């Protein structure tokens, strides 16, 4: 069953005498927080539980507050779960009370938490708190041939065989970093969610996601060293000492008088040396200063000479193209992601560019000649296809949008918002038949779409949307993005890329095979499938399973969709978008593989300009309303406000054109002009009246638009 989100913060109040009491779930009196979680006893009801035993039980969820019951689990719910588990026999120890079940479909294994640990089950302390038995647990796919020698665990430094097993895990971000599971778990408990990260590269997001998938519990708490009172207090002290050879201050080298010539300025590079402003002839505190050691390093590295070559010209004498357009970069040669990443670092800041600047530059291709697209919101995909396939359509023309309705007998047209049209088109594209997957999507294999050349059109639409100021895609998988940038031959797909449940189960069975006989059994069972995809191979050792699993992944995720990929890639070349992606992968990765940041009151307040507002009170109401929406005091969301005014639910990478604005009018209700990105606010006497009118208008306008486009949403 799906559980509501559980608050997994640890309760520090631990009653005395709990060490001798047995947990009502596993019936063990062990008190080992690293293995079973904190042990807690409710003396009133004479009930003792291990935190992990309670948390992972399949038939219970947290319905109370943290201080209620045990960790927020109500006593009556715990008793019901104990009663349910009493009817289930553990498949490990054969005793009753097995409250935890494997979540894999059709798997009926149940077990106690300690028994599950003994048989190397995986317990995921995130999401729905899933549990996997030893046959269905998630695995890490690594080709063992790359690691012939033993490598040290990067935590305890004890040498281990670099082959992923239950006890040995590899970092997802640093391929030469390996760990003991026990070492990782102890480190996670000590570091907490805010400090648990890869010991090599300090990555936290990717690292934590993978460790949670592999069953490492990362508690929501401060690191243990952060709980020490006044720890590292000395790091908060500023360096205040003049280190120049001849200090001219009569009060001494440690004298510091802010806002005067005797204020101490620290070295901008190391921060561990200082000077009085007057002692180094600095005119103001803002002027940069480096100590002798850092200055020598900078000179030897050539940084000073390089900086002289990039002196900015006067903006008065340079045209806009000279300011914003750099000399076209040669296309990077095709190479592996790792090699290209090193080359990017060697090239320096040239390749670390802001995505908005790159898209603005692409936008310089757009000419003033316009092309009107007639769009039916109820069938946005086909009407967009008709417009883009029109012989007179040119991607470089300025796009104008006119909304039409096929049910309108008079054939009337209504001016439409380009931003809204592109936003709706990208939403449809994300959920179309050319992509597959839930959140992170890959290309699908759809024979009808291939026959109608829809993969090419999808790439073309995406390119046009970006250049013409549309929203970012945000739904690409990392694998699909890497295929575009580095080539399919240099990309390694992962199990998460497989959306076909049956194929995923085959790969899981291969990865979890414990001997050659099990592996051959899988080969025999799916012989026809392996023959069809060209992955039949002679199994001679257990390590062959890694190669077999990799072959299936490569076929299913990459080779199977080779024709759609090439077609999609050709479409993405429209307006030079693909070339820019290959040149600046770091910049484009953020908008292709991640959704835009959540909107806030400050973001919207800064986004909408209102310098000519005559009514200061209305402006105050507007800012108060934004804060109320952010605080959840109204049913309206930040996205609703942006859609109401611009037609977009997020800010495009290149920003809006024209810039969103607000104005105050003597109107009964607010009005959103999506063509001009303008929001007209009503002038009211009280804030309550202002909020009611804003809520009513935005809510009902969006509801009506949704009903009108119901056909589009269903498809």
XYZ file of C-alpha atoms in Angstrom:
715
model
C 0.000 0.000 0.000
C 1.047 3.611 -0.516
C 1.890 5.397 2.703
C 1.541 9.097 3.386
C 4.807 10.922 3.898
C 6.389 9.981 7.201
C 8.380 12.409 9.292
C 11.543 10.461 10.040
C 13.149 12.809 12.539
C 14.464 10.902 15.522
C 12.962 11.389 18.950
C 15.737 11.984 21.465
C 13.728 11.052 24.594
C 14.652 7.504 25.433
C 13.255 6.056 28.658
C 15.457 4.067 31.005
C 15.124 0.310 31.076
C 14.163 0.003 27.396
C 17.266 -2.078 26.728
C 15.682 -5.115 28.408
C 12.318 -4.852 26.605
C 11.620 -6.630 23.309
C 10.323 -4.863 20.192
C 6.677 -5.814 19.549
C 7.452 -6.335 15.848
C 10.748 -8.252 15.663
C 10.633 -9.514 19.299
C 14.321 -8.723 19.795
C 15.575 -6.718 22.759
C 18.700 -5.530 20.887
C 19.402 -1.813 21.222
C 21.488 -0.965 18.157
C 20.448 2.383 16.586
C 22.742 1.962 13.582
C 21.048 -1.310 12.591
C 17.467 -1.115 13.871
C 16.967 2.578 14.596
C 16.349 4.093 17.987
C 14.507 1.914 20.480
C 11.511 3.612 22.081
C 9.190 2.491 24.879
C 5.774 3.931 25.646
C 5.544 3.225 29.377
C 1.834 4.048 29.594
C 0.922 1.261 27.187
C 3.929 -0.961 27.938
C 4.877 -0.992 24.280
C 8.440 -1.060 22.849
C 9.449 -0.697 19.188
C 12.541 -0.290 17.077
C 12.200 2.829 14.928
C 13.027 1.005 11.673
C 10.725 -1.931 12.477
C 7.877 0.531 12.950
C 8.758 2.721 9.966
C 9.076 -0.115 7.437
C 5.982 -2.077 8.467
C 3.733 -2.429 5.438
C 0.322 -1.825 6.998
C 0.782 1.298 9.088
C 1.301 4.983 8.487
C 1.898 8.033 10.614
C -1.436 9.662 11.466
C -0.499 11.624 14.558
C 1.806 14.468 15.381
C 5.427 13.796 16.314
C 4.719 13.876 20.028
C 1.691 11.543 19.813
C 1.952 7.793 20.331
C 5.378 6.542 19.247
C 7.133 8.776 16.684
C 3.711 10.035 15.613
C 2.294 6.523 15.054
C -0.860 6.124 17.129
C -0.969 3.304 19.693
C -4.176 1.879 18.226
C -2.567 1.723 14.765
C 0.519 -0.007 16.146
C -1.638 -2.617 17.887
C -3.612 -3.238 14.681
C -0.376 -3.683 12.742
C 1.015 -6.082 15.352
C -2.212 -8.062 15.129
C -2.012 -8.128 11.303
C 1.604 -9.252 11.404
C 0.834 -12.014 13.905
C -0.919 -13.852 11.073
C 2.121 -13.661 8.757
C 5.085 -16.045 8.950
C 8.604 -14.756 8.345
C 10.171 -16.496 5.359
C 13.574 -16.323 7.074
C 13.107 -17.406 10.708
C 9.695 -19.095 10.109
C 8.201 -17.298 13.118
C 5.060 -15.155 13.036
C 5.005 -11.375 13.256
C 6.476 -10.616 9.824
C 5.164 -7.072 9.367
C 7.265 -6.178 6.295
C 6.519 -7.393 2.774
C 8.393 -7.152 -0.528
C 6.813 -4.546 -2.827
C 7.656 -6.407 -6.045
C 4.475 -7.499 -7.857
C 3.434 -11.070 -7.196
C 6.119 -11.503 -4.532
C 4.595 -12.817 -1.292
C 7.673 -12.801 0.942
C 7.224 -11.292 4.408
C 9.896 -10.896 7.078
C 10.964 -9.143 10.252
C 13.283 -6.152 9.841
C 16.326 -7.886 11.453
C 15.667 -11.020 9.381
C 15.497 -8.867 6.258
C 18.887 -7.383 7.118
C 20.248 -10.867 7.651
C 19.108 -11.957 4.168
C 20.357 -8.687 2.640
C 16.988 -7.138 1.797
C 16.858 -3.462 0.790
C 14.782 -0.985 2.799
C 14.281 2.442 1.208
C 13.878 5.227 3.783
C 12.200 7.602 1.342
C 9.073 7.963 -0.781
C 6.690 5.135 0.097
C 9.269 3.405 2.354
C 9.469 0.387 0.082
C 11.077 -2.926 1.002
C 12.624 -5.389 -1.459
C 13.480 -9.024 -0.769
C 16.827 -10.535 -1.795
C 15.475 -11.571 -5.213
C 13.965 -8.219 -6.171
C 16.216 -5.677 -4.504
C 17.700 -2.809 -6.589
C 21.268 -3.312 -7.765
C 24.067 -1.163 -9.121
C 25.137 -2.052 -12.654
C 28.898 -1.838 -13.128
C 31.094 -3.612 -15.668
C 33.689 -5.425 -13.504
C 36.375 -5.485 -16.206
C 37.216 -1.857 -15.502
C 38.470 -2.729 -12.012
C 40.961 -5.572 -11.848
C 42.697 -4.604 -8.612
C 41.355 -4.051 -5.131
C 40.415 -0.497 -4.203
C 40.126 1.079 -0.746
C 36.826 1.971 0.841
C 37.020 5.755 0.796
C 35.719 5.919 4.376
C 37.637 3.247 6.307
C 40.442 2.780 3.679
C 40.236 -1.010 3.972
C 40.798 -2.650 0.568
C 37.721 -4.223 -1.059
C 36.920 -5.970 -4.330
C 35.280 -3.317 -6.569
C 32.294 -5.438 -7.531
C 28.845 -4.145 -6.515
C 27.196 -6.438 -3.994
C 24.858 -5.884 -1.087
C 27.800 -5.022 1.172
C 29.816 -3.024 -1.393
C 28.418 0.139 -3.033
C 29.825 2.509 -5.614
C 29.406 6.270 -5.753
C 27.091 7.345 -8.617
C 29.099 10.523 -9.206
C 32.692 9.260 -8.816
C 33.209 5.907 -10.512
C 36.419 5.142 -8.615
C 34.813 5.662 -5.203
C 33.702 2.475 -3.403
C 32.285 1.972 0.088
C 31.309 -0.633 2.614
C 27.556 -0.416 3.219
C 28.158 -0.360 6.976
C 30.639 2.525 6.624
C 28.130 4.514 4.571
C 25.324 3.912 7.054
C 27.389 5.070 10.029
C 28.525 8.139 8.100
C 24.939 8.945 7.060
C 23.679 8.765 10.646
C 26.506 11.003 11.870
C 26.319 13.514 9.015
C 22.550 13.767 8.559
C 20.800 14.940 5.408
C 22.560 18.318 5.368
C 26.139 16.979 5.361
C 25.951 13.453 3.892
C 27.712 13.584 0.523
C 30.254 11.875 -1.708
C 33.641 11.751 0.025
C 35.437 12.429 -3.268
C 33.528 15.198 -5.103
C 31.193 16.434 -2.305
C 28.106 15.942 -4.498
C 25.007 15.591 -2.332
C 21.953 15.459 -4.638
C 22.948 12.596 -6.955
C 24.833 10.806 -4.175
C 21.977 10.897 -1.669
C 19.409 9.834 -4.268
C 21.426 6.735 -5.140
C 22.186 5.862 -1.515
C 18.499 6.139 -0.599
C 17.687 3.841 -3.521
C 20.201 1.325 -2.211
C 18.780 1.351 1.317
C 20.954 3.810 3.243
C 18.992 5.691 5.891
C 19.800 9.422 5.913
C 18.124 10.983 8.981
C 16.696 14.505 8.884
C 18.936 16.000 11.552
C 22.012 18.147 11.959
C 25.391 16.480 11.809
C 26.617 15.147 15.142
C 29.566 17.551 15.121
C 27.173 20.482 14.603
C 25.413 19.699 17.881
C 28.538 20.484 19.905
C 28.107 23.885 21.509
C 30.326 26.625 20.002
C 32.018 24.108 17.710
C 34.327 25.787 15.179
C 33.597 29.163 16.718
C 37.070 30.295 15.714
C 36.114 29.980 12.048
C 33.629 32.827 12.479
C 36.349 35.280 13.535
C 37.651 37.680 10.886
C 41.376 37.966 10.289
C 42.438 41.416 11.513
C 46.185 41.943 11.228
C 48.360 44.056 8.921
C 51.020 41.835 7.314
C 52.790 44.263 4.963
C 56.529 44.703 5.497
C 56.216 48.294 6.738
C 53.025 49.012 8.687
C 52.467 52.769 9.038
C 49.716 52.624 11.654
C 50.815 54.189 14.959
C 48.252 52.087 16.846
C 49.900 48.839 15.739
C 49.310 46.045 13.256
C 46.171 44.757 15.033
C 44.393 48.117 14.957
C 41.274 48.129 12.778
C 39.090 51.228 12.306
C 36.229 50.563 9.906
C 35.373 53.227 7.303
C 38.767 54.849 7.599
C 42.192 54.497 6.013
C 43.148 52.238 8.946
C 40.507 49.634 8.120
C 42.046 46.194 7.530
C 41.501 44.638 4.109
C 42.018 40.862 3.756
C 43.632 39.178 0.751
C 40.918 38.484 -1.813
C 42.501 35.113 -2.688
C 43.463 33.434 0.593
C 41.827 35.633 3.241
C 44.642 34.755 5.669
C 46.690 37.925 5.203
C 45.720 41.545 5.632
C 46.735 45.172 5.258
C 45.577 48.578 6.395
C 44.224 50.492 3.410
C 46.814 53.232 3.918
C 49.694 50.766 4.267
C 49.096 49.469 0.716
C 47.920 52.791 -0.766
C 44.400 51.491 -1.331
C 41.947 54.294 -2.079
C 38.857 52.426 -0.849
C 37.818 49.160 0.765
C 36.243 47.985 -2.549
C 39.651 47.957 -4.253
C 41.081 44.426 -4.600
C 44.292 43.446 -2.812
C 46.378 40.256 -2.898
C 49.158 39.292 -0.520
C 52.678 38.697 -1.887
C 52.325 34.904 -1.961
C 49.022 34.923 -3.846
C 50.244 37.623 -6.217
C 53.261 35.483 -7.094
C 51.031 32.506 -7.817
C 48.751 34.610 -10.035
C 51.679 36.033 -11.982
C 53.211 32.600 -12.523
C 49.891 31.202 -13.767
C 49.590 33.988 -16.331
C 46.196 35.142 -15.064
C 47.209 38.797 -15.030
C 48.387 38.767 -18.634
C 45.282 36.893 -19.777
C 42.976 39.389 -18.156
C 44.457 42.231 -20.200
C 43.347 40.546 -23.413
C 39.705 40.655 -22.405
C 39.308 44.357 -21.644
C 35.698 45.285 -22.291
C 35.166 47.860 -25.046
C 33.140 50.971 -24.438
C 29.466 50.210 -24.943
C 29.014 53.556 -26.644
C 31.095 52.488 -29.634
C 29.925 48.886 -30.033
C 26.800 47.614 -31.727
C 24.499 45.148 -29.989
C 25.769 42.230 -32.062
C 29.352 42.997 -31.070
C 28.431 43.113 -27.388
C 26.368 39.953 -27.127
C 27.612 37.730 -29.924
C 30.968 36.058 -29.487
C 32.989 34.601 -32.326
C 31.392 31.332 -33.393
C 33.046 28.404 -31.639
C 34.188 25.338 -33.572
C 32.079 22.292 -32.915
C 33.653 20.089 -30.285
C 34.903 16.723 -31.551
C 32.873 13.715 -30.464
C 34.405 12.141 -27.385
C 33.449 10.557 -24.111
C 31.624 12.625 -21.473
C 34.610 12.418 -19.123
C 37.122 13.533 -21.725
C 34.922 16.361 -22.900
C 34.338 17.487 -19.333
C 38.106 17.827 -18.832
C 38.396 19.781 -22.072
C 35.672 22.145 -20.897
C 37.601 22.824 -17.724
C 40.768 23.470 -19.699
C 38.957 25.927 -21.978
C 37.961 27.991 -18.958
C 35.025 30.338 -18.672
C 34.381 30.337 -22.441
C 32.154 27.282 -22.057
C 30.607 28.214 -18.720
C 27.991 30.581 -20.087
C 24.581 31.597 -18.873
C 21.766 29.792 -20.679
C 19.694 32.958 -21.066
C 22.555 34.702 -22.903
C 22.976 31.748 -25.274
C 19.257 31.691 -26.116
C 19.181 35.471 -26.574
C 21.997 35.074 -29.095
C 20.058 32.362 -30.912
C 17.142 34.789 -30.978
C 19.113 37.239 -33.124
C 18.283 34.952 -36.077
C 14.618 35.980 -35.835
C 13.723 38.606 -38.427
C 10.875 41.132 -38.345
C 8.926 39.417 -41.115
C 6.071 37.656 -39.358
C 4.154 34.441 -39.940
C 0.726 33.952 -38.406
C -0.124 30.525 -36.998
C -3.794 29.611 -36.653
C -4.040 27.519 -33.489
C -6.968 25.538 -32.161
C -6.450 25.087 -28.414
C -8.609 21.960 -28.443
C -6.218 20.347 -30.951
C -2.980 22.199 -30.372
C -0.699 19.421 -31.655
C -2.254 19.048 -35.113
C -2.788 22.775 -35.607
C 0.861 23.398 -34.662
C 1.949 20.643 -37.070
C -0.073 22.243 -39.876
C 1.510 25.618 -39.188
C 5.110 24.390 -38.963
C 4.735 22.169 -42.049
C 3.315 24.982 -44.157
C 5.581 25.691 -47.122
C 5.537 29.414 -46.327
C 6.624 28.876 -42.722
C 10.189 29.891 -41.888
C 11.589 29.223 -38.363
C 13.364 32.596 -38.530
C 10.125 34.546 -39.021
C 8.507 36.276 -36.070
C 5.634 34.085 -34.840
C 2.174 35.572 -34.433
C -0.610 33.460 -32.950
C -4.314 33.613 -33.719
C -6.690 31.303 -31.865
C -9.512 29.740 -33.851
C -12.339 27.394 -32.944
C -13.542 24.826 -35.437
C -17.013 24.982 -33.866
C -17.269 28.701 -34.574
C -19.458 28.985 -37.668
C -18.359 32.586 -38.221
C -14.657 31.669 -38.456
C -13.634 34.371 -36.005
C -10.020 34.788 -34.934
C -8.766 35.920 -31.547
C -5.273 37.317 -30.930
C -3.233 34.755 -29.055
C -0.177 34.774 -26.828
C 2.958 33.262 -28.347
C 4.223 32.343 -24.869
C 0.958 30.584 -24.026
C 0.934 28.693 -27.332
C 4.526 27.475 -26.913
C 3.875 26.540 -23.277
C 0.824 24.443 -24.195
C 2.742 22.869 -27.079
C 5.625 21.817 -24.796
C 3.161 20.333 -22.293
C 1.600 18.258 -25.049
C 4.999 17.236 -26.403
C 6.081 15.994 -22.959
C 3.064 13.670 -22.791
C 3.034 12.671 -26.456
C 3.689 9.261 -27.970
C 7.231 10.191 -29.053
C 8.477 10.022 -25.452
C 8.181 7.335 -22.780
C 8.842 7.303 -19.045
C 7.323 8.963 -16.013
C 9.362 12.000 -14.948
C 12.654 11.651 -16.836
C 11.757 10.666 -20.369
C 13.502 8.908 -23.246
C 12.453 8.562 -26.857
C 9.859 5.851 -27.509
C 9.549 3.476 -30.449
C 6.238 4.325 -32.112
C 5.920 3.030 -35.670
C 3.094 5.417 -36.546
C 5.030 8.428 -35.230
C 8.081 7.268 -37.206
C 5.994 6.867 -40.348
C 4.557 10.385 -39.978
C 8.015 11.875 -39.239
C 6.799 13.111 -35.836
C 10.189 12.651 -34.153
C 11.691 15.192 -36.528
C 8.761 17.534 -35.928
C 9.149 17.121 -32.157
C 12.820 18.135 -32.314
C 11.958 21.039 -34.591
C 9.170 22.231 -32.266
C 11.481 22.080 -29.270
C 14.169 24.109 -31.064
C 11.679 26.710 -32.290
C 10.146 27.022 -28.825
C 13.504 27.715 -27.167
C 14.660 30.285 -29.748
C 11.298 32.077 -29.833
C 11.140 32.473 -26.049
C 9.172 29.400 -25.053
C 9.542 27.454 -21.779
C 12.329 24.997 -21.028
C 11.583 21.270 -21.643
C 12.704 20.011 -18.217
C 11.685 16.380 -18.832
C 14.684 14.801 -20.600
C 16.475 11.906 -18.941
C 20.183 12.308 -18.401
C 20.710 9.401 -20.790
C 18.816 11.070 -23.641
C 20.670 14.342 -23.073
C 24.054 12.576 -23.059
C 23.157 10.803 -26.305
C 22.543 14.187 -27.930
C 25.752 15.744 -26.613
C 28.280 12.905 -26.572
C 26.681 10.380 -28.897
C 24.844 7.095 -28.140
C 28.101 5.151 -28.416
C 29.518 7.081 -25.436
C 26.414 6.863 -23.239
C 25.629 4.214 -20.609
C 21.894 3.816 -19.891
C 20.661 2.813 -16.457
C 17.782 0.684 -15.215
C 15.640 3.777 -14.525
C 15.619 4.432 -18.287
C 13.571 1.265 -18.890
C 9.849 2.042 -18.785
C 8.771 -1.443 -19.929
C 8.008 -3.347 -16.721
C 8.660 -6.812 -18.214
C 12.058 -5.816 -19.595
C 12.982 -4.198 -16.275
C 12.079 -7.409 -14.449
C 14.323 -9.447 -16.761
C 17.247 -7.122 -16.045
C 16.563 -7.262 -12.303
C 16.502 -11.056 -12.354
C 19.816 -11.099 -14.217
C 21.434 -8.651 -11.792
C 20.218 -10.534 -8.742
C 21.261 -13.985 -9.977
C 23.516 -15.561 -7.359
C 24.965 -18.407 -9.427
C 25.470 -19.548 -13.013
C 22.497 -21.916 -12.797
C 20.110 -19.037 -11.986
C 21.574 -17.021 -14.836
C 21.153 -19.864 -17.334
C 17.592 -20.346 -16.091
C 16.782 -16.753 -17.025
C 18.488 -17.224 -20.401
C 16.396 -20.311 -21.138
C 13.143 -18.718 -19.978
C 13.571 -15.679 -22.210
C 15.532 -17.347 -25.005
C 13.303 -15.987 -27.790
C 13.560 -12.439 -26.462
C 17.364 -12.567 -26.195
C 17.551 -14.015 -29.717
C 15.278 -11.284 -31.065
C 17.358 -8.425 -29.642
C 20.699 -10.071 -30.460
C 21.817 -10.543 -26.848
C 22.243 -14.330 -26.751
C 25.577 -15.209 -25.196
C 27.291 -18.205 -23.639
C 27.277 -17.953 -19.847
C 30.568 -19.179 -18.381
C 30.746 -17.277 -15.090
C 28.511 -15.264 -12.799
C 30.239 -12.030 -13.827
C 28.742 -12.454 -17.320
C 25.476 -11.139 -15.889
C 26.827 -7.570 -15.859
C 27.665 -7.693 -19.556
C 24.308 -9.296 -20.363
C 22.361 -6.676 -18.388
C 24.325 -3.903 -20.074
C 23.634 -5.372 -23.531
C 19.889 -5.415 -22.835
C 19.951 -1.833 -21.544
C 21.892 -0.580 -24.559
C 19.525 -2.341 -26.946
C 16.287 -1.267 -25.253
C 17.202 2.353 -24.494
C 19.524 3.215 -27.409
C 19.692 0.743 -30.320
C 15.939 0.097 -30.375
C 15.200 3.805 -30.925
C 18.102 4.565 -33.271
C 15.826 5.673 -36.126
C 13.642 7.935 -33.911
C 16.789 9.384 -32.325
C 18.389 10.345 -35.647
C 15.127 11.898 -36.824
C 14.671 13.815 -33.559
C 18.269 14.997 -33.715
C 17.785 16.377 -37.231
C 14.770 18.352 -36.052
C 16.734 19.737 -33.121
C 19.272 21.187 -35.560
C 16.680 23.842 -36.505
C 18.050 27.353 -35.939
C 21.385 25.886 -34.770
C 20.026 24.704 -31.414
C 21.704 21.275 -31.404
C 25.103 22.808 -32.170
C 24.737 25.140 -29.190
C 23.729 22.205 -26.983
C 26.852 20.277 -28.032
C 29.025 23.348 -27.424
C 27.563 24.324 -24.035
C 26.211 21.085 -22.487
C 26.512 22.321 -18.903
C 24.291 25.311 -19.630
C 21.599 23.326 -21.474
C 21.570 20.381 -19.050
C 19.773 22.443 -16.428
C 16.832 23.375 -18.677
C 16.528 20.031 -20.475
C 16.725 17.672 -17.487
C 15.328 19.751 -14.610
C 12.086 21.619 -14.083
C 12.373 25.389 -13.466
C 12.728 26.586 -9.881
C 9.551 27.079 -7.888
C 8.088 30.552 -8.093
C 8.127 32.727 -4.976
C 6.610 36.035 -3.941
C 9.937 37.781 -4.473
C 10.430 36.287 -7.943
C 6.994 37.451 -9.122
C 7.355 40.834 -7.424
C 10.648 41.398 -9.247
C 9.277 39.987 -12.512
C 6.275 42.319 -12.835
C 7.313 45.940 -13.289
C 4.972 48.609 -12.007
C 6.917 51.855 -11.958
C 3.980 53.941 -13.241
C 1.444 52.730 -10.708
C -0.570 55.746 -9.525
C -2.132 53.900 -6.611
C 0.430 53.049 -3.899
C -2.205 51.232 -1.860
C -2.976 48.835 -4.717
C 0.732 48.098 -5.057
C 0.863 47.299 -1.342
C -2.163 45.021 -1.738
C -0.392 43.289 -4.658
C 2.722 42.534 -2.609
C 0.616 41.359 0.344
C -1.370 39.110 -1.976
C 1.802 37.521 -3.370
C 2.975 36.809 0.180
C -0.401 35.313 1.101
C -0.264 33.009 -1.936
C 3.258 31.907 -1.031
C 2.156 31.208 2.554
C -0.721 29.035 1.323
C -3.451 31.312 2.682
C -5.402 31.088 -0.575
C -6.249 28.326 -3.059
C -4.391 30.202 -5.808
C -0.757 29.290 -6.570
C 2.142 31.334 -7.924
C 1.884 29.367 -11.172
C -1.802 30.316 -11.457
C -0.942 34.017 -11.286
C 1.755 33.685 -13.954
C -0.533 31.667 -16.246
C -3.335 34.214 -15.758
C -1.060 37.085 -16.839
C 1.270 35.464 -19.404
C -0.044 32.007 -20.318
C 3.124 30.346 -18.949
C 3.459 28.452 -15.680
C 7.199 29.106 -15.498
C 9.637 31.801 -16.587
C 11.248 30.972 -19.972
C 15.060 30.671 -19.981
C 15.393 33.884 -22.012
C 12.747 35.714 -19.993
C 9.529 37.302 -21.219
C 9.247 39.701 -24.111
C 7.633 42.122 -23.449
C 8.544 42.244 -19.778
C 5.524 41.418 -17.551
C 3.941 44.499 -16.011
C 1.127 45.465 -13.657
C -1.168 48.476 -13.731
C -4.030 49.712 -11.566
C -7.401 50.332 -13.173
C -10.909 51.129 -11.977
C -12.164 47.689 -12.945
C -14.374 45.261 -11.093
C -11.944 42.359 -11.402
C -8.288 41.823 -12.417
C -7.602 41.329 -16.107
C -4.717 39.349 -17.600
C -3.535 40.400 -21.072
C -1.420 37.449 -22.191
C -0.456 39.062 -25.496
C 1.268 41.945 -23.664
C 2.091 40.037 -20.428
C 0.182 42.722 -18.542
C -1.847 42.278 -15.365
C -4.458 44.922 -14.548
C -5.174 45.134 -10.808
C -8.496 46.375 -9.408
C -8.465 49.430 -7.144
C -10.215 48.519 -3.887
C -10.683 50.073 -0.463
C -9.581 47.044 1.587
C -7.109 44.233 1.155
C -9.828 41.634 1.844
C -11.819 42.903 -1.116
C -8.663 42.894 -3.260
C -7.864 39.271 -2.379
C -11.416 38.079 -2.990
C -11.488 39.653 -6.454
C -8.073 38.272 -7.364
C -8.966 34.764 -6.164
C -12.334 34.748 -7.917
C -11.026 36.003 -11.254
C -7.917 33.842 -11.467
C -9.639 30.679 -10.267
C -12.623 30.939 -12.613
C -10.653 32.115 -15.644
C -8.276 29.174 -15.411
C -11.189 26.790 -14.805
C -12.986 27.981 -17.943
C -9.823 27.729 -20.019
C -9.278 24.215 -18.740
C -12.820 23.206 -19.672
C -12.431 24.693 -23.153
C -9.212 22.750 -23.638
C -10.496 19.501 -22.114
C -10.087 17.702 -25.395
C -6.442 18.776 -25.529
C -5.797 17.683 -21.948
C -7.326 14.254 -22.527
C -5.016 13.720 -25.475
